[in-house]
Short mmCIF file of C-alpha atoms and ligand atoms in Angstrom, two decimals:
data_model
loop_
_atom_site.label_atom_id
_atom_site.label_comp_id
_atom_site.label_asym_id
_atom_site.label_seq_id
_atom_site.Cartn_x
_atom_site.Cartn_y
_atom_site.Cartn_z
CA MET A 21 -0.01 0.02 -0.03
CA VAL A 22 1.12 3.45 -0.66
CA SER A 23 0.78 6.69 1.20
CA TYR A 24 0.73 9.91 -0.60
CA LYS A 25 1.53 12.63 1.94
CA ILE A 26 -0.70 15.58 1.53
CA ILE A 27 1.53 18.68 2.21
CA LYS A 28 -0.46 21.63 3.62
CA VAL A 29 0.89 24.53 1.49
CA LYS A 30 -0.16 28.17 1.21
CA THR A 31 -2.41 28.21 -1.89
CA PRO A 32 -3.08 31.18 -4.04
CA ASP A 33 -6.69 32.53 -3.79
CA PHE A 34 -8.36 31.78 -7.02
CA ASN A 35 -11.54 33.21 -5.75
CA MET A 36 -13.17 29.79 -5.68
CA ASP A 37 -16.90 30.23 -5.08
CA ILE A 38 -18.12 26.61 -5.36
CA LYS A 39 -17.30 24.79 -2.25
CA ARG A 40 -18.46 21.62 -0.63
CA ILE A 41 -21.79 21.42 1.14
CA LYS A 42 -21.68 21.98 4.70
CA GLY A 43 -21.41 18.62 6.74
CA MET A 44 -20.26 16.81 3.81
CA ASN A 45 -16.39 15.99 3.64
CA ASP A 46 -13.87 15.13 1.03
CA ILE A 47 -11.86 12.01 1.88
CA LEU A 48 -8.42 12.73 0.59
CA PRO A 49 -5.92 10.14 -0.36
CA ASP A 50 -4.08 10.21 3.03
CA GLU A 51 -7.42 9.75 4.78
CA ALA A 52 -8.65 7.18 2.28
CA ILE A 53 -5.90 4.81 3.49
CA LYS A 54 -7.36 4.73 6.92
CA TRP A 55 -10.92 4.22 5.57
CA ARG A 56 -9.80 1.42 3.46
CA ARG A 57 -8.19 -0.28 6.56
CA ILE A 58 -11.44 -0.08 8.47
CA GLU A 59 -13.58 -1.36 5.63
CA ASP A 60 -11.10 -4.21 5.00
CA ILE A 61 -11.28 -5.38 8.54
CA CYS A 62 -15.18 -5.07 8.50
CA ARG A 63 -15.47 -7.03 5.33
CA LYS A 64 -13.15 -9.85 6.68
CA VAL A 65 -14.81 -10.05 9.92
CA PHE A 66 -18.38 -10.07 8.48
CA MET A 67 -17.44 -12.59 5.99
CA GLY A 68 -16.03 -14.67 8.66
CA PHE A 69 -19.19 -14.61 10.40
CA GLY A 70 -20.94 -15.64 7.15
CA TYR A 71 -22.41 -12.21 6.22
CA ASN A 72 -22.82 -11.46 2.43
CA GLU A 73 -22.35 -8.07 0.98
CA ILE A 74 -25.61 -6.38 -0.39
CA ARG A 75 -25.42 -3.06 -2.01
CA PRO A 76 -28.93 -1.26 -2.14
CA PRO A 77 -29.33 2.13 -3.94
CA VAL A 78 -28.54 5.19 -1.84
CA ILE A 79 -31.92 6.86 -2.89
CA GLU A 80 -35.34 5.20 -2.12
CA LYS A 81 -38.96 6.25 -2.07
CA THR A 82 -39.49 8.42 0.97
CA GLU A 83 -42.36 6.28 2.15
CA LEU A 84 -39.96 3.37 2.91
CA PHE A 85 -38.26 5.50 5.46
CA ALA A 86 -41.24 7.03 6.90
CA ARG A 87 -42.97 3.90 7.43
CA SER A 88 -39.97 1.98 8.93
CA ILE A 89 -38.01 4.59 10.93
CA GLY A 90 -41.22 6.21 12.12
CA GLU A 91 -43.33 9.51 11.17
CA SER A 92 -42.53 11.17 14.45
CA THR A 93 -38.88 10.54 14.86
CA ASP A 94 -36.25 13.27 14.39
CA ILE A 95 -34.84 11.55 11.37
CA VAL A 96 -38.14 11.35 9.37
CA GLU A 97 -39.56 14.76 10.82
CA LYS A 98 -36.56 16.94 10.07
CA GLU A 99 -33.44 15.23 8.88
CA MET A 100 -34.17 13.66 5.50
CA TYR A 101 -32.79 15.02 2.15
CA THR A 102 -35.89 14.53 0.10
CA LEU A 103 -36.44 15.30 -3.67
CA THR A 104 -39.64 15.68 -5.54
CA THR A 105 -39.75 13.77 -8.86
CA SER A 106 -41.07 15.08 -12.12
CA LYS A 107 -44.18 13.05 -11.60
CA GLY A 108 -44.78 14.75 -8.11
CA GLY A 109 -43.53 11.68 -6.13
CA HIS A 110 -40.98 11.82 -3.28
CA ILE A 111 -37.72 10.20 -3.03
CA THR A 112 -35.01 10.46 -0.24
CA LEU A 113 -31.38 9.93 0.14
CA ARG A 114 -31.09 7.10 2.62
CA PRO A 115 -30.65 8.05 6.37
CA GLU A 116 -29.81 4.47 7.17
CA ALA A 117 -29.29 1.03 5.52
CA THR A 118 -31.77 -1.16 7.53
CA ALA A 119 -34.98 -0.22 5.61
CA SER A 120 -33.25 -0.47 2.10
CA ILE A 121 -31.97 -4.01 2.93
CA LEU A 122 -35.38 -5.28 4.12
CA ARG A 123 -36.84 -3.79 1.00
CA ALA A 124 -34.43 -5.74 -1.27
CA TYR A 125 -34.90 -8.90 0.85
CA ILE A 126 -38.71 -8.66 0.24
CA GLU A 127 -38.67 -7.36 -3.25
CA ASN A 128 -36.19 -9.91 -4.60
CA SER A 129 -37.92 -12.67 -2.48
CA LEU A 130 -34.62 -13.72 -0.97
CA TYR A 131 -36.51 -15.32 2.05
CA VAL A 132 -38.07 -17.97 -0.33
CA GLN A 133 -35.24 -20.57 -0.43
CA ASN A 134 -33.90 -19.83 3.00
CA PRO A 135 -35.58 -17.22 5.29
CA VAL A 136 -32.41 -16.81 7.31
CA GLN A 137 -30.11 -14.50 5.57
CA LYS A 138 -27.15 -12.67 6.71
CA PHE A 139 -26.19 -9.26 5.00
CA PHE A 140 -23.67 -6.45 5.33
CA THR A 141 -23.32 -3.11 3.53
CA ILE A 142 -20.85 -0.34 3.74
CA GLY A 143 -21.65 3.26 2.27
CA PRO A 144 -22.79 6.78 2.69
CA MET A 145 -25.94 7.79 4.57
CA PHE A 146 -27.50 11.25 4.80
CA ARG A 147 -29.16 13.32 7.56
CA HIS A 148 -29.60 16.93 7.77
CA GLU A 149 -28.25 17.32 11.42
CA ARG A 150 -26.33 20.27 12.76
CA PRO A 151 -22.63 19.30 11.98
CA GLN A 152 -20.21 18.93 14.75
CA LYS A 153 -17.29 16.68 15.54
CA GLY A 154 -18.43 13.28 14.94
CA ARG A 155 -21.68 14.27 13.29
CA TYR A 156 -22.05 15.07 9.61
CA ARG A 157 -24.74 15.36 6.99
CA GLN A 158 -23.08 12.72 4.77
CA PHE A 159 -21.63 10.18 6.89
CA HIS A 160 -20.69 6.46 6.35
CA GLN A 161 -21.97 3.29 8.13
CA VAL A 162 -20.91 -0.25 8.10
CA ASP A 163 -24.23 -2.14 8.74
CA VAL A 164 -25.21 -5.78 9.23
CA GLU A 165 -28.60 -7.50 9.40
CA LEU A 166 -29.53 -11.03 10.36
CA LEU A 167 -32.99 -11.66 8.98
CA GLY A 168 -35.43 -14.41 9.26
CA THR A 169 -35.17 -15.64 12.84
CA ASP A 170 -36.28 -14.61 16.26
CA SER A 171 -33.92 -16.96 18.02
CA PRO A 172 -32.01 -15.56 20.95
CA TYR A 173 -28.91 -17.14 19.47
CA ALA A 174 -29.31 -14.50 16.63
CA ASP A 175 -29.12 -11.60 19.18
CA ILE A 176 -26.17 -13.25 20.85
CA GLU A 177 -24.34 -13.63 17.44
CA ILE A 178 -25.09 -10.12 16.44
CA ILE A 179 -23.78 -8.42 19.77
CA SER A 180 -20.89 -10.92 19.78
CA LEU A 181 -19.98 -9.67 16.11
CA LEU A 182 -20.24 -6.13 17.29
CA ASP A 183 -17.80 -6.85 20.12
CA TYR A 184 -15.43 -8.86 17.99
CA LEU A 185 -15.35 -6.18 15.28
CA LEU A 186 -14.44 -3.38 17.72
CA ILE A 187 -11.67 -5.76 19.10
CA GLN A 188 -10.32 -6.30 15.56
CA LEU A 189 -10.56 -2.45 14.68
CA GLY A 190 -8.44 -1.90 18.02
CA ILE A 191 -11.15 0.33 19.52
CA LYS A 192 -10.91 0.26 23.33
CA ASP A 193 -12.86 1.83 26.07
CA ILE A 194 -16.25 0.93 24.58
CA THR A 195 -19.28 -0.11 26.78
CA ILE A 196 -21.98 -2.14 25.23
CA GLN A 197 -25.28 -1.05 26.69
CA ILE A 198 -28.20 -3.06 26.30
CA ASN A 199 -31.95 -2.94 26.94
CA SER A 200 -35.34 -4.68 25.98
CA LEU A 201 -37.96 -2.40 24.58
CA GLY A 202 -40.68 -4.97 24.75
CA CYS A 203 -43.06 -6.32 22.09
CA LYS A 204 -46.55 -5.21 20.89
CA GLU A 205 -48.02 -7.07 24.01
CA CYS A 206 -46.03 -5.36 26.65
CA ARG A 207 -44.94 -2.14 25.21
CA PRO A 208 -48.29 -0.44 25.42
CA VAL A 209 -48.62 -1.37 29.09
CA PHE A 210 -45.44 0.40 29.70
CA GLN A 211 -46.20 3.33 27.46
CA LYS A 212 -49.38 3.86 29.56
CA SER A 213 -47.58 4.14 32.95
CA LEU A 214 -44.87 6.25 31.23
CA LEU A 215 -47.58 8.59 29.86
CA ASN A 216 -49.15 8.79 33.41
CA PHE A 217 -45.83 9.75 34.82
CA LEU A 218 -44.93 12.19 31.98
CA GLN A 219 -48.39 14.04 32.36
CA GLY A 220 -47.59 14.49 35.93
CA VAL A 221 -44.22 16.31 35.27
CA ASN A 222 -45.42 17.82 32.05
CA LYS A 223 -44.63 21.48 33.06
CA GLU A 224 -41.04 20.77 34.09
CA LEU A 225 -40.12 19.24 30.93
CA CYS A 226 -38.22 21.04 28.05
CA GLN A 227 -40.43 22.16 25.08
CA ASP A 228 -39.24 19.40 22.72
CA CYS A 229 -40.33 16.77 25.52
CA ARG A 230 -43.62 18.39 26.01
CA ARG A 231 -44.29 18.07 22.29
CA ARG A 232 -43.13 14.45 22.23
CA ILE A 233 -45.63 13.46 25.00
CA ASN A 234 -48.20 13.28 22.26
CA THR A 235 -46.10 12.26 19.33
CA ASN A 236 -43.33 9.74 20.66
CA PRO A 237 -43.15 9.62 24.46
CA LEU A 238 -40.52 6.74 24.52
CA ARG A 239 -37.97 9.11 23.02
CA ILE A 240 -38.29 11.50 25.94
CA LEU A 241 -36.20 8.90 27.93
CA ASP A 242 -33.28 9.80 25.76
CA CYS A 243 -33.51 13.59 26.23
CA LYS A 244 -30.13 15.27 26.79
CA VAL A 245 -31.16 18.36 28.60
CA PRO A 246 -30.08 18.12 32.30
CA SER A 247 -33.26 19.26 33.87
CA CYS A 248 -35.23 16.58 32.08
CA LYS A 249 -32.55 14.05 32.78
CA LYS A 250 -32.98 14.71 36.39
CA ILE A 251 -36.88 14.36 36.39
CA LEU A 252 -36.58 11.22 34.25
CA ILE A 253 -34.54 9.37 37.00
CA ASN A 254 -37.96 8.60 38.59
CA ALA A 255 -39.66 7.46 35.37
CA PRO A 256 -40.95 4.03 35.25
CA VAL A 257 -38.71 1.42 33.76
CA ILE A 258 -39.68 -0.77 30.89
CA LEU A 259 -37.83 -3.83 32.18
CA ASP A 260 -40.55 -3.86 34.94
CA ASP A 261 -43.44 -4.27 32.39
CA LEU A 262 -41.89 -6.89 30.01
CA CYS A 263 -44.21 -9.99 29.30
CA LYS A 264 -42.63 -13.36 30.11
CA SER A 265 -41.65 -14.14 26.51
CA CYS A 266 -39.65 -10.80 26.31
CA ASN A 267 -38.11 -11.31 29.77
CA ASP A 268 -37.06 -14.80 28.98
CA HIS A 269 -35.54 -13.91 25.72
CA PHE A 270 -33.79 -10.80 27.37
CA ASN A 271 -32.31 -13.25 30.04
CA ARG A 272 -31.18 -15.75 27.54
CA VAL A 273 -29.31 -13.11 25.50
CA LYS A 274 -27.71 -11.63 28.63
CA ASP A 275 -26.73 -15.27 29.66
CA GLY A 276 -25.49 -15.97 26.21
CA ILE A 277 -23.16 -12.98 25.74
CA GLY A 278 -22.05 -13.23 29.38
CA ALA A 279 -20.89 -16.84 28.52
CA LEU A 280 -18.80 -15.54 25.67
CA GLY A 281 -17.12 -13.19 27.93
CA ILE A 282 -18.54 -10.09 26.40
CA ALA A 283 -18.82 -7.14 28.90
CA TYR A 284 -22.18 -5.34 28.81
CA LYS A 285 -24.36 -2.92 31.07
CA VAL A 286 -27.98 -3.11 31.23
CA ILE A 287 -29.36 0.45 30.99
CA PRO A 288 -33.21 0.46 31.53
CA GLY A 289 -33.46 3.93 30.03
CA LEU A 290 -31.90 3.11 26.80
CA VAL A 291 -34.23 3.83 23.82
CA ARG A 292 -33.32 4.36 20.11
CA GLY A 293 -33.89 7.20 17.58
CA LEU A 294 -35.67 5.02 15.33
CA ASP A 295 -39.14 3.49 15.99
CA TYR A 296 -38.93 0.05 14.45
CA TYR A 297 -37.18 -1.69 17.47
CA THR A 298 -38.76 -4.55 19.37
CA GLY A 299 -37.12 -6.57 22.23
CA ILE A 300 -33.32 -6.10 22.50
CA ALA A 301 -31.85 -2.71 21.74
CA PHE A 302 -28.25 -1.87 22.28
CA GLU A 303 -25.51 0.82 21.68
CA ALA A 304 -21.58 0.93 21.83
CA ILE A 305 -20.85 3.80 23.90
CA THR A 306 -17.48 5.63 24.51
CA ASP A 307 -16.30 8.46 26.51
CA ASN A 308 -13.76 9.45 24.03
CA LEU A 309 -16.07 11.35 21.24
CA GLY A 310 -17.45 14.21 23.23
CA ALA A 311 -21.12 14.65 22.79
CA GLN A 312 -21.44 11.96 19.92
CA ASN A 313 -20.83 9.13 22.26
CA ALA A 314 -22.48 6.32 20.40
CA VAL A 315 -20.07 4.65 17.94
CA GLY A 316 -22.86 2.27 16.88
CA GLY A 317 -26.28 0.80 17.66
CA GLY A 318 -28.93 -1.53 16.70
CA GLY A 319 -31.52 -3.99 17.81
CA ARG A 320 -34.19 -6.27 17.02
CA TYR A 321 -37.18 -5.26 14.80
CA ASN A 322 -39.91 -8.22 14.64
CA GLY A 323 -42.83 -6.54 12.96
CA LEU A 324 -40.88 -4.54 10.30
CA ILE A 325 -40.55 -6.97 7.52
CA ARG A 326 -44.34 -7.45 7.58
CA GLU A 327 -44.83 -3.80 7.96
CA LEU A 328 -42.98 -3.30 4.80
CA GLY A 329 -45.12 -5.87 2.85
CA GLY A 330 -43.23 -8.97 3.24
CA PRO A 331 -43.59 -12.19 5.39
CA ASP A 332 -43.99 -12.28 9.09
CA LEU A 333 -40.24 -12.67 9.78
CA SER A 334 -37.95 -11.01 12.39
CA GLY A 335 -34.71 -9.51 12.15
CA ILE A 336 -31.80 -7.89 14.15
CA GLY A 337 -28.86 -5.82 13.21
CA PHE A 338 -26.59 -2.86 13.95
CA ALA A 339 -24.63 -0.11 12.24
CA LEU A 340 -21.42 1.57 13.23
CA GLY A 341 -20.38 5.10 12.06
CA ILE A 342 -17.02 4.86 10.16
CA GLU A 343 -16.20 8.62 10.90
CA ARG A 344 -16.65 7.89 14.56
CA LEU A 345 -14.53 4.69 14.32
CA LEU A 346 -11.87 6.76 12.67
CA LEU A 347 -11.86 9.46 15.30
CA LEU A 348 -11.39 6.59 17.77
CA THR A 349 -8.38 4.96 15.78
CA GLU A 350 -6.73 8.30 15.40
CA ASN A 351 -3.88 7.58 17.58
CA ASN A 352 -3.24 4.22 16.05
CA ARG A 353 -0.89 5.81 13.32
CA GLY A 354 1.95 3.04 13.60
CA GLU A 355 0.68 1.57 10.23
CA ASP A 356 0.64 4.49 8.20
CA GLY A 357 4.21 5.41 9.22
CA ASP A 358 5.42 2.12 7.64
CA VAL A 359 3.78 2.65 4.24
CA LEU A 360 5.99 3.82 1.58
CA LEU A 361 5.83 4.51 -2.17
CA PRO A 362 8.24 1.96 -3.25
CA LEU A 363 9.87 4.08 -6.21
CA TYR A 364 9.98 7.59 -7.43
CA LEU A 365 11.32 8.06 -11.10
CA ILE A 366 13.42 11.13 -11.57
CA ALA A 367 14.13 11.86 -15.20
CA LEU A 368 16.31 14.77 -16.56
CA GLY A 369 16.00 15.55 -20.21
CA GLU A 370 13.64 14.26 -22.86
CA LYS A 371 15.33 11.00 -23.58
CA ALA A 372 15.21 9.99 -19.97
CA ARG A 373 11.73 11.02 -19.60
CA GLU A 374 10.55 8.91 -22.34
CA LEU A 375 12.45 5.87 -20.93
CA PHE A 376 11.15 6.54 -17.41
CA PHE A 377 7.58 7.07 -18.47
CA ASN A 378 7.60 3.71 -20.29
CA LEU A 379 9.26 2.11 -17.12
CA SER A 380 6.60 3.88 -14.90
CA GLN A 381 3.70 2.41 -16.99
CA ARG A 382 5.30 -1.09 -16.95
CA LEU A 383 5.83 -0.99 -13.18
CA ALA A 384 2.31 0.23 -12.62
CA ARG A 385 0.97 -2.73 -14.74
CA ALA A 386 3.09 -5.15 -12.53
CA SER A 387 1.43 -3.59 -9.36
CA ILE A 388 4.54 -1.72 -8.38
CA PRO A 389 3.33 1.63 -7.17
CA ASN A 390 5.61 4.31 -8.51
CA GLY A 391 5.85 8.32 -8.86
CA PHE A 392 6.68 10.06 -12.08
CA SER A 393 6.82 13.80 -12.46
CA PHE A 394 4.66 15.11 -15.43
CA LEU A 395 6.13 18.49 -15.17
CA THR A 396 9.67 19.13 -16.28
CA LYS A 397 11.65 19.81 -13.16
CA SER A 398 15.13 20.18 -11.84
CA LEU A 399 16.89 17.43 -10.12
CA LYS A 400 16.49 19.18 -6.71
CA ALA A 401 12.90 19.77 -7.37
CA GLN A 402 12.22 16.14 -8.24
CA MET A 403 14.15 14.87 -5.36
CA LYS A 404 11.92 17.00 -3.05
CA LEU A 405 8.77 15.38 -4.72
CA ALA A 406 10.43 11.77 -3.96
CA ASP A 407 10.66 12.93 -0.46
CA ARG A 408 7.17 14.37 -0.23
CA ASN A 409 5.78 11.12 -1.54
CA ASN A 410 7.54 9.17 0.98
CA ALA A 411 9.31 7.10 -1.50
CA ARG A 412 11.71 4.35 -0.39
CA PHE A 413 13.96 4.67 -3.61
CA ALA A 414 14.51 7.23 -6.17
CA LEU A 415 15.63 6.12 -9.58
CA ILE A 416 17.63 8.84 -11.34
CA ALA A 417 18.61 9.30 -14.94
CA GLY A 418 20.49 12.18 -16.63
CA GLU A 419 21.96 12.61 -19.95
CA ASP A 420 25.36 11.44 -18.80
CA GLU A 421 24.16 8.31 -17.10
CA LEU A 422 22.06 7.40 -20.11
CA SER A 423 24.96 7.55 -22.33
CA ASP A 424 26.89 5.20 -20.16
CA GLY A 425 23.91 2.89 -20.33
CA LEU A 426 23.15 3.30 -16.44
CA VAL A 427 20.84 4.82 -14.24
CA ILE A 428 21.13 5.55 -10.44
CA LEU A 429 19.25 3.92 -7.69
CA ARG A 430 19.28 5.97 -4.44
CA ASP A 431 18.01 4.42 -1.21
CA MET A 432 16.15 7.41 0.18
CA GLN A 433 16.39 6.01 3.90
CA THR A 434 20.26 5.06 3.94
CA LYS A 435 21.29 7.58 1.17
CA PHE A 436 23.21 4.76 -0.37
CA GLN A 437 23.34 4.99 -4.30
CA LYS A 438 24.21 2.26 -6.95
CA GLN A 439 24.22 2.21 -10.56
CA ILE A 440 21.87 -0.13 -12.47
CA PRO A 441 22.29 -1.13 -16.10
CA ILE A 442 19.45 0.06 -18.57
CA GLU A 443 19.53 -3.20 -20.25
CA ASN A 444 16.83 -5.27 -18.66
CA LEU A 445 15.83 -2.23 -16.52
CA PHE A 446 12.41 -3.40 -15.55
CA GLU A 447 13.59 -6.77 -14.29
CA ASN A 448 16.60 -5.05 -12.43
CA ILE A 449 14.39 -2.56 -10.81
CA LYS A 450 11.67 -5.20 -9.95
CA ASN A 451 14.31 -7.37 -8.36
CA GLU A 452 15.64 -4.45 -6.23
CA ILE A 453 12.32 -3.66 -4.88
CA MET A 454 11.40 -7.25 -4.24
CA GLU A 455 14.71 -7.73 -2.35
CA ALA A 456 14.12 -4.64 -0.17
CA GLU A 457 10.65 -6.00 0.67
CA VAL A 458 9.08 -2.67 0.00
CA ILE A 459 5.78 -4.14 -1.41
P1 LIG B 3 -28.17 4.84 14.26
O1 LIG B 3 -28.05 4.61 15.88
O2 LIG B 3 -29.11 5.88 13.83
O3 LIG B 3 -28.72 3.32 13.81
O4 LIG B 3 -26.74 4.94 13.57
C1 LIG B 3 -25.83 4.11 13.91
C2 LIG B 3 -24.48 4.73 13.97
O5 LIG B 3 -24.31 5.58 12.85
C3 LIG B 3 -24.40 5.76 15.14
O6 LIG B 3 -23.93 5.05 16.24
C4 LIG B 3 -23.35 6.72 14.59
O7 LIG B 3 -21.88 6.09 14.85
C5 LIG B 3 -23.57 6.69 13.18
N1 LIG B 3 -24.19 7.99 12.87
C6 LIG B 3 -25.41 8.20 12.94
N2 LIG B 3 -25.66 9.48 12.56
C7 LIG B 3 -24.52 10.02 12.22
C8 LIG B 3 -24.34 11.35 11.77
N3 LIG B 3 -24.96 12.42 11.58
N4 LIG B 3 -22.92 11.70 11.45
C9 LIG B 3 -21.94 10.56 11.87
N5 LIG B 3 -22.32 9.47 12.28
C10 LIG B 3 -23.55 9.12 12.47
C11 LIG B 3 -29.02 3.10 12.50
O8 LIG B 3 -28.86 3.78 11.52
C12 LIG B 3 -29.71 1.73 12.32
N6 LIG B 3 -30.15 1.59 11.08
C13 LIG B 3 -28.86 0.62 12.91
C14 LIG B 3 -29.42 -0.64 12.91
C15 LIG B 3 -29.22 -1.65 11.99
N7 LIG B 3 -30.38 -1.12 13.57
C16 LIG B 3 -30.70 -2.38 13.21
N8 LIG B 3 -29.91 -2.64 12.07
#
């Protein structure tokens, strides 16, 4: 792998007036290396657990998200990027991946041969939130879904997968918080006692929470306003109202993840920002990200496949935000330091340029990354470029060397130089690079 160092230089002001959209970031080459590392580890872990990649489109009918995530959630109420089609319909840039994966599972009848299907996807999501560290308008998720079973083993596998993935990514100081949000039998019982409580403290709640009493009372439990948090300490707890089936399921999952040695904390006030969850819900929380303390989250959604027009099958999954994973791995720079461009070609004079351009193309086709200056520059300027590109070797050809049938190979680390014959140049250079084990 090759690292192209991005040097921050003072750039002339060209009066550029078209800039990127607020909250949407360029991932520049030196950053992209870190993204690739995360994506590669995720892919390897997911495939090891038997999950198959699926790539739904990034835009879907608005109705898909409204019906699954819930009309009265923040995401659907105010965060979606929605376009009107020429026929007056509405389509939305996906704010998450679960709904699209379920739509694809149903629409392509993937459940027919085997209802139990395991999927993962990696890609951009869009939410019109106020940007801050760890919160963007275009962000990226790795997402997994295990569909077609309500076995507690599925919940245990999903939480185990989350735990193992975080270990493989080298992310420490994470707490896995879990809760059960009940089912269509027991949730209404809890909602009733919660409403009773909320109506009693109505006047002391923030404006947002007062509005939510009528639209989405469960979300009030997640309010971050300190005065609300204080009041909600005394709110009823959903775990007290779970029916026998939800309670048994919750206990089996806790026992199962405990037996795998996964550390977790039961947080009875944990609720999620999407309405589709039933039963187990969980989040991976850190103290190292400031306000955006959730690296990932997920849970079970037992009625959702049917709600979207499919069979009565269950599912469970989670998503992690790649930007947040990157913020947490920012200190793990060891690997990048080792990464070098194997070779930079420095040609002086037209004859040497022609020779080296051809060599550059041959090396590239043999998967040997190399640099070549397209601009005619002095030896000093090109040496500087080799240095900036973190090159391990520089290959130098001037008129004099060429007339002697030689070029010079300079080890940029040891400064040792040696002459290489032009005859069989490609093979000679390939051997030198292989011997130095730069790739
Ligand atoms: P979510 O909790 O909304 O869940 O998002 C999952 C993760 O995406 C968050 O924990 C966070 O790391 C990242 N994320 C969310 N919004 C932003 C943002 N504006 N900027 C940066 N990162 C963000 C879901 O999306 C569910 N679909 C997860 C799931 C899958 N549940 C079941 N299956």
